[in-house]
A tleap script that builds the chain and sets N, CA, C and O, in Angstrom:
source leaprc.protein.ff14SB
mol = sequence {
  NGLN VAL GLN LEU VAL GLU SER GLY GLY GLY
  LEU VAL GLN ALA GLY GLY SER LEU ARG LEU
  SER CYS GLU ALA SER GLY ARG ILE LEU ARG
  PHE HIE THR MET GLY TRP TYR ARG GLN ALA
  PRO GLY LYS GLN ARG GLU LEU VAL ALA VAL
  ILE THR ASP GLY GLY SER THR ASN TYR ALA
  ALA SER VAL LYS GLY ARG PHE THR ILE SER
  SER ASP ASN ALA LYS ARG ALA VAL TYR LEU
  GLN MET ASN SER LEU LYS PRO GLU ASP THR
  ALA VAL TYR TYR CYS ASN ILE ASP VAL ALA
  LEU PRO VAL GLY VAL TYR TRP GLY GLN GLY
  THR GLN VAL THR VAL SER CSER
}
set mol.1.N position { 133.334 97.192 102.856 }
set mol.1.CA position { 132.365 98.084 102.185 }
set mol.1.C position { 131.021 97.998 102.912 }
set mol.1.O position { 130.526 96.911 103.210 }
set mol.2.N position { 130.456 99.149 103.183 }
set mol.2.CA position { 129.165 99.239 103.877 }
set mol.2.C position { 128.042 99.329 102.825 }
set mol.2.O position { 128.134 100.080 101.855 }
set mol.3.N position { 127.014 98.562 103.045 }
set mol.3.CA position { 125.856 98.623 102.141 }
set mol.3.C position { 124.601 98.889 102.953 }
set mol.3.O position { 124.463 98.410 104.078 }
set mol.4.N position { 123.692 99.653 102.377 }
set mol.4.CA position { 122.407 99.952 103.008 }
set mol.4.C position { 121.299 99.439 102.132 }
set mol.4.O position { 121.279 99.708 100.931 }
set mol.5.N position { 120.377 98.705 102.709 }
set mol.5.CA position { 119.244 98.170 101.967 }
set mol.5.C position { 117.968 98.716 102.566 }
set mol.5.O position { 117.689 98.516 103.748 }
set mol.6.N position { 117.187 99.414 101.739 }
set mol.6.CA position { 115.966 100.049 102.186 }
set mol.6.C position { 114.755 99.262 101.704 }
set mol.6.O position { 114.810 98.558 100.696 }
set mol.7.N position { 113.650 99.398 102.455 }
set mol.7.CA position { 112.399 98.792 102.046 }
set mol.7.C position { 111.264 99.604 102.637 }
set mol.7.O position { 111.453 100.395 103.561 }
set mol.8.N position { 110.082 99.390 102.083 }
set mol.8.CA position { 108.893 99.949 102.687 }
set mol.8.C position { 108.246 101.119 101.933 }
set mol.8.O position { 107.218 101.626 102.381 }
set mol.9.N position { 108.799 101.550 100.836 }
set mol.9.CA position { 108.177 102.631 100.096 }
set mol.9.C position { 106.949 102.141 99.385 }
set mol.9.O position { 106.640 100.949 99.399 }
set mol.10.N position { 106.218 103.098 98.736 }
set mol.10.CA position { 105.042 102.716 97.992 }
set mol.10.C position { 104.129 103.854 97.742 }
set mol.10.O position { 104.502 105.018 97.891 }
set mol.11.N position { 102.924 103.523 97.357 }
set mol.11.CA position { 101.878 104.504 97.027 }
set mol.11.C position { 100.825 104.482 98.134 }
set mol.11.O position { 100.337 103.421 98.526 }
set mol.12.N position { 100.491 105.658 98.624 }
set mol.12.CA position { 99.506 105.765 99.703 }
set mol.12.C position { 98.678 107.008 99.492 }
set mol.12.O position { 99.146 107.970 98.883 }
set mol.13.N position { 97.458 107.005 99.982 }
set mol.13.CA position { 96.615 108.168 99.895 }
set mol.13.C position { 96.981 109.175 100.975 }
set mol.13.O position { 97.526 108.813 102.017 }
set mol.14.N position { 96.681 110.429 100.719 }
set mol.14.CA position { 96.922 111.460 101.726 }
set mol.14.C position { 96.231 111.099 103.001 }
set mol.14.O position { 95.085 110.649 102.995 }
set mol.15.N position { 96.944 111.300 104.130 }
set mol.15.CA position { 96.406 110.914 105.423 }
set mol.15.C position { 96.838 109.525 105.875 }
set mol.15.O position { 96.657 109.158 107.035 }
set mol.16.N position { 97.407 108.760 104.955 }
set mol.16.CA position { 97.817 107.418 105.267 }
set mol.16.C position { 99.170 107.335 105.906 }
set mol.16.O position { 99.792 108.347 106.228 }
set mol.17.N position { 99.624 106.097 106.089 }
set mol.17.CA position { 100.898 105.852 106.771 }
set mol.17.C position { 101.772 104.861 105.982 }
set mol.17.O position { 101.279 103.995 105.259 }
set mol.18.N position { 103.049 105.027 106.150 }
set mol.18.CA position { 104.038 104.077 105.633 }
set mol.18.C position { 105.173 103.973 106.628 }
set mol.18.O position { 105.433 104.891 107.406 }
set mol.19.N position { 105.847 102.824 106.584 }
set mol.19.CA position { 107.020 102.633 107.445 }
set mol.19.C position { 108.186 102.203 106.582 }
set mol.19.O position { 108.116 101.193 105.882 }
set mol.20.N position { 109.263 102.977 106.635 }
set mol.20.CA position { 110.470 102.660 105.884 }
set mol.20.C position { 111.452 101.967 106.789 }
set mol.20.O position { 111.545 102.288 107.974 }
set mol.21.N position { 112.187 101.021 106.244 }
set mol.21.CA position { 113.229 100.329 106.996 }
set mol.21.C position { 114.527 100.343 106.202 }
set mol.21.O position { 114.524 100.351 104.971 }
set mol.22.N position { 115.630 100.347 106.933 }
set mol.22.CA position { 116.948 100.346 106.326 }
set mol.22.C position { 117.886 99.567 107.216 }
set mol.22.O position { 117.935 99.810 108.422 }
set mol.23.N position { 118.622 98.649 106.660 }
set mol.23.CA position { 119.586 97.868 107.420 }
set mol.23.C position { 120.954 97.960 106.769 }
set mol.23.O position { 121.107 97.752 105.566 }
set mol.24.N position { 121.932 98.275 107.583 }
set mol.24.CA position { 123.303 98.403 107.098 }
set mol.24.C position { 124.087 97.113 107.341 }
set mol.24.O position { 123.911 96.442 108.357 }
set mol.25.N position { 124.939 96.791 106.401 }
set mol.25.CA position { 125.846 95.656 106.565 }
set mol.25.C position { 127.245 96.066 106.202 }
set mol.25.O position { 127.453 97.047 105.489 }
set mol.26.N position { 128.219 95.302 106.702 }
set mol.26.CA position { 129.612 95.638 106.445 }
set mol.26.C position { 130.280 96.012 107.763 }
set mol.26.O position { 129.729 95.813 108.845 }
set mol.27.N position { 131.485 96.559 107.635 }
set mol.27.CA position { 132.315 96.815 108.806 }
set mol.27.C position { 131.944 98.163 109.409 }
set mol.27.O position { 132.366 99.202 108.901 }
set mol.28.N position { 131.160 98.161 110.484 }
set mol.28.CA position { 130.776 99.357 111.182 }
set mol.28.C position { 131.053 99.151 112.663 }
set mol.28.O position { 130.275 98.499 113.359 }
set mol.29.N position { 132.144 99.699 113.139 }
set mol.29.CA position { 132.478 99.533 114.539 }
set mol.29.C position { 131.740 100.539 115.415 }
set mol.29.O position { 131.354 100.248 116.547 }
set mol.30.N position { 131.560 101.719 114.858 }
set mol.30.CA position { 130.856 102.781 115.570 }
set mol.30.C position { 130.302 103.767 114.552 }
set mol.30.O position { 130.917 103.995 113.511 }
set mol.31.N position { 129.146 104.353 114.845 }
set mol.31.CA position { 128.620 105.348 113.921 }
set mol.31.C position { 128.143 106.578 114.634 }
set mol.31.O position { 127.791 106.529 115.813 }
set mol.32.N position { 128.130 107.690 113.920 }
set mol.32.CA position { 127.632 108.959 114.474 }
set mol.32.C position { 126.109 109.012 114.421 }
set mol.32.O position { 125.431 109.148 115.439 }
set mol.33.N position { 125.588 108.898 113.178 }
set mol.33.CA position { 124.144 109.022 112.969 }
set mol.33.C position { 123.686 108.046 111.866 }
set mol.33.O position { 124.450 107.650 110.986 }
set mol.34.N position { 122.430 107.693 111.964 }
set mol.34.CA position { 121.720 107.075 110.846 }
set mol.34.C position { 120.506 107.950 110.583 }
set mol.34.O position { 119.941 108.546 111.500 }
set mol.35.N position { 120.119 108.017 109.331 }
set mol.35.CA position { 118.994 108.913 109.064 }
set mol.35.C position { 118.366 108.724 107.734 }
set mol.35.O position { 118.743 107.840 106.965 }
set mol.36.N position { 117.383 109.575 107.455 }
set mol.36.CA position { 116.636 109.575 106.216 }
set mol.36.C position { 116.667 110.948 105.598 }
set mol.36.O position { 116.512 111.965 106.273 }
set mol.37.N position { 116.874 110.951 104.281 }
set mol.37.CA position { 116.821 112.144 103.484 }
set mol.37.C position { 115.825 111.882 102.345 }
set mol.37.O position { 115.493 110.732 102.059 }
set mol.38.N position { 115.361 112.937 101.709 }
set mol.38.CA position { 114.483 112.738 100.555 }
set mol.38.C position { 114.788 113.758 99.457 }
set mol.38.O position { 115.328 114.838 99.699 }
set mol.39.N position { 114.420 113.363 98.255 }
set mol.39.CA position { 114.620 114.223 97.122 }
set mol.39.C position { 113.402 114.149 96.211 }
set mol.39.O position { 113.094 113.094 95.656 }
set mol.40.N position { 112.720 115.268 96.063 }
set mol.40.CA position { 111.583 115.370 95.157 }
set mol.40.C position { 112.071 115.825 93.797 }
set mol.40.O position { 113.143 116.420 93.686 }
set mol.41.N position { 111.277 115.545 92.742 }
set mol.41.CA position { 111.698 115.919 91.408 }
set mol.41.C position { 111.982 117.427 91.317 }
set mol.41.O position { 111.160 118.244 91.733 }
set mol.42.N position { 113.143 117.784 90.775 }
set mol.42.CA position { 113.509 119.171 90.582 }
set mol.42.C position { 113.967 119.878 91.847 }
set mol.42.O position { 114.185 121.089 91.838 }
set mol.43.N position { 114.114 119.130 92.937 }
set mol.43.CA position { 114.526 119.759 94.190 }
set mol.43.C position { 115.793 119.097 94.727 }
set mol.43.O position { 116.161 117.996 94.318 }
set mol.44.N position { 116.446 119.794 95.649 }
set mol.44.CA position { 117.665 119.234 96.252 }
set mol.44.C position { 117.288 118.218 97.313 }
set mol.44.O position { 116.189 118.236 97.868 }
set mol.45.N position { 118.244 117.323 97.577 }
set mol.45.CA position { 118.033 116.343 98.646 }
set mol.45.C position { 118.012 117.095 99.962 }
set mol.45.O position { 118.809 118.004 100.192 }
set mol.46.N position { 117.066 116.689 100.838 }
set mol.46.CA position { 116.932 117.370 102.109 }
set mol.46.C position { 116.836 116.369 103.241 }
set mol.46.O position { 116.398 115.233 103.056 }
set mol.47.N position { 117.254 116.813 104.421 }
set mol.47.CA position { 117.150 116.003 105.614 }
set mol.47.C position { 115.698 115.816 106.010 }
set mol.47.O position { 114.905 116.758 105.986 }
set mol.48.N position { 115.362 114.589 106.374 }
set mol.48.CA position { 114.033 114.309 106.944 }
set mol.48.C position { 114.166 114.078 108.431 }
set mol.48.O position { 113.484 114.736 109.217 }
set mol.49.N position { 115.021 113.167 108.839 }
set mol.49.CA position { 115.212 112.867 110.249 }
set mol.49.C position { 116.525 112.112 110.442 }
set mol.49.O position { 116.925 111.325 109.584 }
set mol.50.N position { 117.183 112.349 111.554 }
set mol.50.CA position { 118.378 111.592 111.901 }
set mol.50.C position { 118.307 111.182 113.359 }
set mol.50.O position { 117.609 111.795 114.167 }
set mol.51.N position { 119.054 110.119 113.675 }
set mol.51.CA position { 119.140 109.627 115.047 }
set mol.51.C position { 120.613 109.285 115.303 }
set mol.51.O position { 121.289 108.694 114.460 }
set mol.52.N position { 121.090 109.676 116.499 }
set mol.52.CA position { 122.487 109.378 116.850 }
set mol.52.C position { 122.578 107.982 117.454 }
set mol.52.O position { 121.569 107.340 117.749 }
set mol.53.N position { 123.804 107.538 117.625 }
set mol.53.CA position { 123.985 106.192 118.239 }
set mol.53.C position { 123.534 106.238 119.707 }
set mol.53.O position { 123.302 105.196 120.321 }
set mol.54.N position { 123.412 107.454 120.263 }
set mol.54.CA position { 122.901 107.575 121.634 }
set mol.54.C position { 121.399 107.718 121.697 }
set mol.54.O position { 120.823 107.739 122.785 }
set mol.55.N position { 120.754 107.817 120.542 }
set mol.55.CA position { 119.279 107.885 120.514 }
set mol.55.C position { 118.704 109.287 120.377 }
set mol.55.O position { 117.484 109.445 120.335 }
set mol.56.N position { 119.551 110.305 120.307 }
set mol.56.CA position { 119.025 111.663 120.090 }
set mol.56.C position { 118.504 111.786 118.649 }
set mol.56.O position { 119.063 111.200 117.722 }
set mol.57.N position { 117.434 112.551 118.484 }
set mol.57.CA position { 116.809 112.672 117.198 }
set mol.57.C position { 116.713 114.126 116.749 }
set mol.57.O position { 116.730 115.048 117.564 }
set mol.58.N position { 116.612 114.306 115.441 }
set mol.58.CA position { 116.405 115.625 114.879 }
set mol.58.C position { 115.523 115.460 113.631 }
set mol.58.O position { 115.725 114.552 112.824 }
set mol.59.N position { 114.549 116.354 113.498 }
set mol.59.CA position { 113.570 116.264 112.394 }
set mol.59.C position { 113.514 117.579 111.614 }
set mol.59.O position { 113.741 118.667 112.145 }
set mol.60.N position { 113.203 117.419 110.334 }
set mol.60.CA position { 112.868 118.609 109.558 }
set mol.60.C position { 111.555 119.183 110.111 }
set mol.60.O position { 110.690 118.447 110.585 }
set mol.61.N position { 111.432 120.497 110.039 }
set mol.61.CA position { 110.216 121.129 110.564 }
set mol.61.C position { 108.966 120.640 109.896 }
set mol.61.O position { 107.900 120.570 110.508 }
set mol.62.N position { 109.105 120.293 108.604 }
set mol.62.CA position { 107.917 119.909 107.808 }
set mol.62.C position { 107.365 118.549 108.204 }
set mol.62.O position { 106.224 118.230 107.871 }
set mol.63.N position { 108.156 117.736 108.913 }
set mol.63.CA position { 107.675 116.410 109.255 }
set mol.63.C position { 107.512 116.211 110.775 }
set mol.63.O position { 107.013 115.174 111.214 }
set mol.64.N position { 107.922 117.177 111.550 }
set mol.64.CA position { 107.851 117.054 112.991 }
set mol.64.C position { 106.427 116.817 113.444 }
set mol.64.O position { 105.506 117.507 113.007 }
set mol.65.N position { 106.248 115.855 114.306 }
set mol.65.CA position { 104.897 115.525 114.780 }
set mol.65.C position { 104.176 114.504 113.929 }
set mol.65.O position { 103.159 113.950 114.346 }
set mol.66.N position { 104.700 114.247 112.727 }
set mol.66.CA position { 104.046 113.268 111.842 }
set mol.66.C position { 104.955 112.057 111.617 }
set mol.66.O position { 104.461 110.938 111.480 }
set mol.67.N position { 106.241 112.259 111.579 }
set mol.67.CA position { 107.205 111.182 111.344 }
set mol.67.C position { 107.947 110.860 112.640 }
set mol.67.O position { 108.172 111.731 113.481 }
set mol.68.N position { 108.317 109.601 112.777 }
set mol.68.CA position { 109.103 109.159 113.922 }
set mol.68.C position { 110.248 108.281 113.463 }
set mol.68.O position { 110.018 107.281 112.782 }
set mol.69.N position { 111.477 108.629 113.817 }
set mol.69.CA position { 112.635 107.824 113.492 }
set mol.69.C position { 113.021 106.989 114.686 }
set mol.69.O position { 112.941 107.439 115.829 }
set mol.70.N position { 113.444 105.764 114.413 }
set mol.70.CA position { 113.930 104.889 115.494 }
set mol.70.C position { 115.036 104.004 114.927 }
set mol.70.O position { 115.235 103.925 113.715 }
set mol.71.N position { 115.732 103.358 115.816 }
set mol.71.CA position { 116.836 102.521 115.358 }
set mol.71.C position { 117.004 101.300 116.242 }
set mol.71.O position { 116.547 101.252 117.384 }
set mol.72.N position { 117.666 100.336 115.678 }
set mol.72.CA position { 118.096 99.139 116.397 }
set mol.72.C position { 119.595 99.062 116.187 }
set mol.72.O position { 120.056 98.562 115.162 }
set mol.73.N position { 120.352 99.551 117.144 }
set mol.73.CA position { 121.795 99.672 116.954 }
set mol.73.C position { 122.457 98.300 116.758 }
set mol.73.O position { 123.414 98.176 115.994 }
set mol.74.N position { 121.952 97.284 117.441 }
set mol.74.CA position { 122.532 95.962 117.282 }
set mol.74.C position { 122.423 95.442 115.867 }
set mol.74.O position { 123.310 94.748 115.370 }
set mol.75.N position { 121.291 95.799 115.208 }
set mol.75.CA position { 121.057 95.355 113.828 }
set mol.75.C position { 121.596 96.367 112.824 }
set mol.75.O position { 121.581 96.126 111.616 }
set mol.76.N position { 122.068 97.494 113.329 }
set mol.76.CA position { 122.486 98.590 112.438 }
set mol.76.C position { 121.319 98.934 111.502 }
set mol.76.O position { 121.486 99.072 110.290 }
set mol.77.N position { 120.153 99.063 112.101 }
set mol.77.CA position { 118.929 99.319 111.330 }
set mol.77.C position { 118.316 100.634 111.790 }
set mol.77.O position { 118.433 101.023 112.952 }
set mol.78.N position { 117.657 101.311 110.845 }
set mol.78.CA position { 116.951 102.541 111.148 }
set mol.78.C position { 115.587 102.488 110.471 }
set mol.78.O position { 115.442 101.934 109.381 }
set mol.79.N position { 114.605 103.062 111.121 }
set mol.79.CA position { 113.218 102.998 110.662 }
set mol.79.C position { 112.642 104.424 110.631 }
set mol.79.O position { 113.055 105.317 111.370 }
set mol.80.N position { 111.662 104.578 109.729 }
set mol.80.CA position { 110.968 105.858 109.686 }
set mol.80.C position { 109.461 105.579 109.570 }
set mol.80.O position { 108.976 105.118 108.537 }
set mol.81.N position { 108.756 105.865 110.630 }
set mol.81.CA position { 107.294 105.734 110.655 }
set mol.81.C position { 106.712 107.067 110.195 }
set mol.81.O position { 106.914 108.105 110.826 }
set mol.82.N position { 106.000 107.012 109.102 }
set mol.82.CA position { 105.430 108.223 108.497 }
set mol.82.C position { 103.908 108.164 108.587 }
set mol.82.O position { 103.266 107.300 107.989 }
set mol.83.N position { 103.346 109.101 109.349 }
set mol.83.CA position { 101.903 109.188 109.510 }
set mol.83.C position { 101.380 110.500 108.951 }
set mol.83.O position { 102.142 111.440 108.726 }
set mol.84.N position { 100.083 110.555 108.732 }
set mol.84.CA position { 99.452 111.753 108.186 }
set mol.84.C position { 100.180 112.265 106.964 }
set mol.84.O position { 100.495 113.451 106.864 }
set mol.85.N position { 100.443 111.367 106.041 }
set mol.85.CA position { 101.232 111.729 104.874 }
set mol.85.C position { 100.479 112.730 104.000 }
set mol.85.O position { 99.253 112.706 103.894 }
set mol.86.N position { 101.256 113.601 103.385 }
set mol.86.CA position { 100.725 114.648 102.494 }
set mol.86.C position { 101.324 114.497 101.104 }
set mol.86.O position { 102.407 113.931 100.956 }
set mol.87.N position { 100.638 114.994 100.090 }
set mol.87.CA position { 101.214 114.911 98.736 }
set mol.87.C position { 102.621 115.500 98.636 }
set mol.87.O position { 103.437 115.036 97.839 }
set mol.88.N position { 102.894 116.497 99.426 }
set mol.88.CA position { 104.222 117.137 99.373 }
set mol.88.C position { 105.294 116.260 99.994 }
set mol.88.O position { 106.474 116.603 99.920 }
set mol.89.N position { 104.933 115.155 100.595 }
set mol.89.CA position { 105.918 114.186 101.088 }
set mol.89.C position { 106.405 113.250 99.993 }
set mol.89.O position { 107.311 112.444 100.205 }
set mol.90.N position { 105.793 113.366 98.819 }
set mol.90.CA position { 106.207 112.528 97.707 }
set mol.90.C position { 107.655 112.792 97.314 }
set mol.90.O position { 108.017 113.931 97.016 }
set mol.91.N position { 108.484 111.760 97.309 }
set mol.91.CA position { 109.881 111.897 96.990 }
set mol.91.C position { 110.532 110.507 97.008 }
set mol.91.O position { 109.926 109.514 97.412 }
set mol.92.N position { 111.770 110.479 96.563 }
set mol.92.CA position { 112.608 109.300 96.791 }
set mol.92.C position { 113.298 109.494 98.154 }
set mol.92.O position { 113.957 110.505 98.396 }
set mol.93.N position { 113.129 108.515 99.017 }
set mol.93.CA position { 113.698 108.567 100.345 }
set mol.93.C position { 114.982 107.732 100.396 }
set mol.93.O position { 114.997 106.577 99.971 }
set mol.94.N position { 116.049 108.324 100.916 }
set mol.94.CA position { 117.339 107.697 100.998 }
set mol.94.C position { 117.744 107.481 102.444 }
set mol.94.O position { 117.597 108.366 103.287 }
set mol.95.N position { 118.247 106.314 102.711 }
set mol.95.CA position { 118.830 105.995 104.011 }
set mol.95.C position { 120.306 106.441 104.010 }
set mol.95.O position { 120.983 106.373 102.984 }
set mol.96.N position { 120.778 106.885 105.150 }
set mol.96.CA position { 122.154 107.373 105.255 }
set mol.96.C position { 122.770 106.900 106.600 }
set mol.96.O position { 122.092 106.837 107.626 }
set mol.97.N position { 124.058 106.578 106.550 }
set mol.97.CA position { 124.774 106.304 107.797 }
set mol.97.C position { 126.102 107.030 107.754 }
set mol.97.O position { 126.831 106.966 106.764 }
set mol.98.N position { 126.410 107.723 108.843 }
set mol.98.CA position { 127.681 108.428 109.004 }
set mol.98.C position { 128.495 107.596 109.978 }
set mol.98.O position { 128.269 107.625 111.188 }
set mol.99.N position { 129.461 106.842 109.419 }
set mol.99.CA position { 130.221 105.920 110.212 }
set mol.99.C position { 131.439 106.621 110.860 }
set mol.99.O position { 132.185 107.354 110.210 }
set mol.100.N position { 131.594 106.363 112.142 }
set mol.100.CA position { 132.738 106.996 112.872 }
set mol.100.C position { 133.977 106.109 112.782 }
set mol.100.O position { 135.098 106.614 112.713 }
set mol.101.N position { 133.781 104.796 112.782 }
set mol.101.CA position { 134.923 103.880 112.788 }
set mol.101.C position { 134.574 102.620 112.036 }
set mol.101.O position { 133.758 101.839 112.525 }
set mol.102.N position { 135.157 102.375 110.853 }
set mol.102.CA position { 136.046 103.277 110.132 }
set mol.102.C position { 135.263 104.417 109.481 }
set mol.102.O position { 134.074 104.276 109.196 }
set mol.103.N position { 135.917 105.515 109.254 }
set mol.103.CA position { 135.224 106.724 108.795 }
set mol.103.C position { 134.650 106.540 107.399 }
set mol.103.O position { 135.302 106.009 106.500 }
set mol.104.N position { 133.385 107.003 107.241 }
set mol.104.CA position { 132.762 106.950 105.922 }
set mol.104.C position { 131.310 107.358 106.004 }
set mol.104.O position { 130.678 107.250 107.055 }
set mol.105.N position { 130.782 107.831 104.878 }
set mol.105.CA position { 129.360 108.175 104.780 }
set mol.105.C position { 128.795 107.379 103.637 }
set mol.105.O position { 129.364 107.347 102.546 }
set mol.106.N position { 127.657 106.726 103.888 }
set mol.106.CA position { 127.107 105.797 102.914 }
set mol.106.C position { 125.624 106.079 102.692 }
set mol.106.O position { 124.936 106.562 103.591 }
set mol.107.N position { 125.139 105.775 101.497 }
set mol.107.CA position { 123.766 106.000 101.107 }
set mol.107.C position { 123.121 104.714 100.595 }
set mol.107.O position { 123.786 103.869 99.995 }
set mol.108.N position { 121.835 104.581 100.839 }
set mol.108.CA position { 121.087 103.527 100.210 }
set mol.108.C position { 120.701 103.876 98.792 }
set mol.108.O position { 120.997 104.969 98.309 }
set mol.109.N position { 120.045 102.954 98.128 }
set mol.109.CA position { 119.705 103.156 96.712 }
set mol.109.C position { 118.455 104.025 96.538 }
set mol.109.O position { 118.174 104.501 95.438 }
set mol.110.N position { 117.724 104.225 97.606 }
set mol.110.CA position { 116.504 105.059 97.547 }
set mol.110.C position { 115.257 104.221 97.366 }
set mol.110.O position { 115.270 103.180 96.710 }
set mol.111.N position { 114.164 104.707 97.973 }
set mol.111.CA position { 112.894 104.039 97.829 }
set mol.111.C position { 111.831 105.108 97.567 }
set mol.111.O position { 111.792 106.131 98.251 }
set mol.112.N position { 110.988 104.873 96.595 }
set mol.112.CA position { 109.992 105.856 96.214 }
set mol.112.C position { 108.782 105.852 97.160 }
set mol.112.O position { 108.217 104.803 97.470 }
set mol.113.N position { 108.410 107.038 97.600 }
set mol.113.CA position { 107.216 107.230 98.371 }
set mol.113.C position { 106.312 108.221 97.558 }
set mol.113.O position { 106.716 109.339 97.241 }
set mol.114.N position { 105.117 107.768 97.252 }
set mol.114.CA position { 104.201 108.595 96.490 }
set mol.114.C position { 102.885 108.733 97.272 }
set mol.114.O position { 102.241 107.740 97.611 }
set mol.115.N position { 102.505 109.985 97.548 }
set mol.115.CA position { 101.277 110.249 98.277 }
set mol.115.C position { 100.273 110.938 97.336 }
set mol.115.O position { 100.521 112.032 96.830 }
set mol.116.N position { 99.163 110.278 97.123 }
set mol.116.CA position { 98.152 110.847 96.221 }
set mol.116.C position { 97.141 111.646 96.997 }
set mol.116.O position { 96.839 111.362 98.156 }
set mol.117.N position { 96.620 112.664 96.320 }
set mol.117.CA position { 95.647 113.564 97.002 }
set mol.117.C position { 94.208 113.070 96.803 }
set mol.117.O position { 93.268 113.692 97.298 }
savepdb mol mol.pdb
quit
């Protein structure tokens, strides 16, 4: 069973920064992507950023230039550096891993990010 443990959420003023971390444990021989999604109250969960095992990245347009995703494949860890935070970034942020071998998609428990104006 794969488990994801997230950390780093919190309350920050607009313009501030936070860094989210997520580490996966369990049987992961190979993965496609690790990434971050978020869900604000009353809204659907949306992609924030993903990174492939080869290091390619993809970002939501709303965070491009402000957020940076990185990973440590040896640790099966993924990070999200969030700068210039805005109130509209307020949401629960979820870590995700799409495992290639053995096949499976897993989610973390979520960490709250609140940006005050």
